[in-house]
Amino acid sequence: QVQLMESGGGSVQMGGSLRLSCIISGHLSGSSLQGWGRQVPGKRREVIACVNSGGGSELYADSVKGRFTISQDNSKNTLYLQMDNLKPEDTGIYYCITARGDSCPALLRVSSGGYWGQGTQVTVSS
């Protein structure tokens, strides 16, 4: 049974920073990915950051590249998303994700499947 619990959301002014955390309990057999997705108002849910569970190169959606950083602490079973230079259009619900597979490009392209947490709200004011 895989469970994901996000924390760290909140309200911040434009240009500010937040760090999201996600504790992942249970592990998927075989190759797996970890990532972050979001649902912003008026848009479909999307995966914005991804990394292989065992570490390696990260992949980001163009909308967050250069501003967001995904990282892992496997000793704590915790995934992080550091969000800097936040913009009002980043407002939405952010989800922690784990999925079978080894292709971050595929996960970003499909933006579905796998296990998603309950989400944490991020609000950026102008």
PDB file of N, CA and C in Angstrom, residues 1 4 6 10 23 30 34-35 45 55 64 88 92 102 122-124:
ATOM      1  N   GLN A   1       0.838  -1.186   0.000  1.00  0.00           N
ATOM      2  CA  GLN A   1       0.000   0.000   0.000  1.00  0.00           C
ATOM      3  C   GLN A   1       0.881   1.246   0.000  1.00  0.00           C
ATOM      4  N   LEU A   4       1.025   8.760   0.304  1.00  0.00           N
ATOM      5  CA  LEU A   4       1.806   9.972   0.146  1.00  0.00           C
ATOM      6  C   LEU A   4       1.139  11.091   0.947  1.00  0.00           C
ATOM      7  N   GLU A   6       1.537  15.132   1.693  1.00  0.00           N
ATOM      8  CA  GLU A   6       2.200  16.404   1.426  1.00  0.00           C
ATOM      9  C   GLU A   6       2.043  17.368   2.589  1.00  0.00           C
ATOM     10  N   GLY A  10       0.882  26.914   1.522  1.00  0.00           N
ATOM     11  CA  GLY A  10       0.500  28.108   2.248  1.00  0.00           C
ATOM     12  C   GLY A  10       0.336  29.271   1.307  1.00  0.00           C
ATOM     13  N   ILE A  23       6.061  12.802   2.486  1.00  0.00           N
ATOM     14  CA  ILE A  23       6.525  11.529   3.031  1.00  0.00           C
ATOM     15  C   ILE A  23       5.851  10.420   2.253  1.00  0.00           C
ATOM     16  N   GLY A  30      10.163  -2.739  -8.835  1.00  0.00           N
ATOM     17  CA  GLY A  30      10.733  -2.381 -10.119  1.00  0.00           C
ATOM     18  C   GLY A  30      11.103  -0.915 -10.189  1.00  0.00           C
ATOM     19  N   GLN A  34       9.373   9.518  -8.973  1.00  0.00           N
ATOM     20  CA  GLN A  34       8.741  10.387  -7.987  1.00  0.00           C
ATOM     21  C   GLN A  34       8.605  11.769  -8.606  1.00  0.00           C
ATOM     22  N   GLY A  35       7.565  12.459  -8.240  1.00  0.00           N
ATOM     23  CA  GLY A  35       7.379  13.763  -8.851  1.00  0.00           C
ATOM     24  C   GLY A  35       6.359  14.614  -8.121  1.00  0.00           C
ATOM     25  N   ARG A  45      -4.873  19.051 -14.806  1.00  0.00           N
ATOM     26  CA  ARG A  45      -3.809  18.659 -13.894  1.00  0.00           C
ATOM     27  C   ARG A  45      -2.556  18.311 -14.690  1.00  0.00           C
ATOM     28  N   GLY A  55      17.249   8.303  -7.765  1.00  0.00           N
ATOM     29  CA  GLY A  55      18.069   9.474  -8.035  1.00  0.00           C
ATOM     30  C   GLY A  55      18.418   9.581  -9.499  1.00  0.00           C
ATOM     31  N   VAL A  64       7.853  25.875 -14.923  1.00  0.00           N
ATOM     32  CA  VAL A  64       8.513  25.995 -13.618  1.00  0.00           C
ATOM     33  C   VAL A  64      10.029  25.872 -13.716  1.00  0.00           C
ATOM     34  N   PRO A  88       1.741  34.539  -9.331  1.00  0.00           N
ATOM     35  CA  PRO A  88       0.312  34.281  -9.075  1.00  0.00           C
ATOM     36  C   PRO A  88      -0.221  33.100  -9.876  1.00  0.00           C
ATOM     37  N   GLY A  92      -2.464  27.043  -6.851  1.00  0.00           N
ATOM     38  CA  GLY A  92      -3.184  25.815  -7.143  1.00  0.00           C
ATOM     39  C   GLY A  92      -2.947  24.781  -6.064  1.00  0.00           C
ATOM     40  N   ASP A 102      10.287   4.326 -15.801  1.00  0.00           N
ATOM     41  CA  ASP A 102      11.608   4.938 -15.725  1.00  0.00           C
ATOM     42  C   ASP A 102      11.749   6.124 -16.662  1.00  0.00           C
ATOM     43  N   VAL A 122      -1.355  25.936  -2.511  1.00  0.00           N
ATOM     44  CA  VAL A 122      -0.371  27.006  -2.617  1.00  0.00           C
ATOM     45  C   VAL A 122      -1.083  28.220  -3.214  1.00  0.00           C
ATOM     46  N   THR A 123      -0.973  29.348  -2.535  1.00  0.00           N
ATOM     47  CA  THR A 123      -1.608  30.579  -3.018  1.00  0.00           C
ATOM     48  C   THR A 123      -0.555  31.667  -3.100  1.00  0.00           C
ATOM     49  N   VAL A 124      -0.428  32.268  -4.280  1.00  0.00           N
ATOM     50  CA  VAL A 124       0.540  33.334  -4.505  1.00  0.00           C
ATOM     51  C   VAL A 124      -0.219  34.605  -4.851  1.00  0.00           C
TER      52      VAL A 124
END
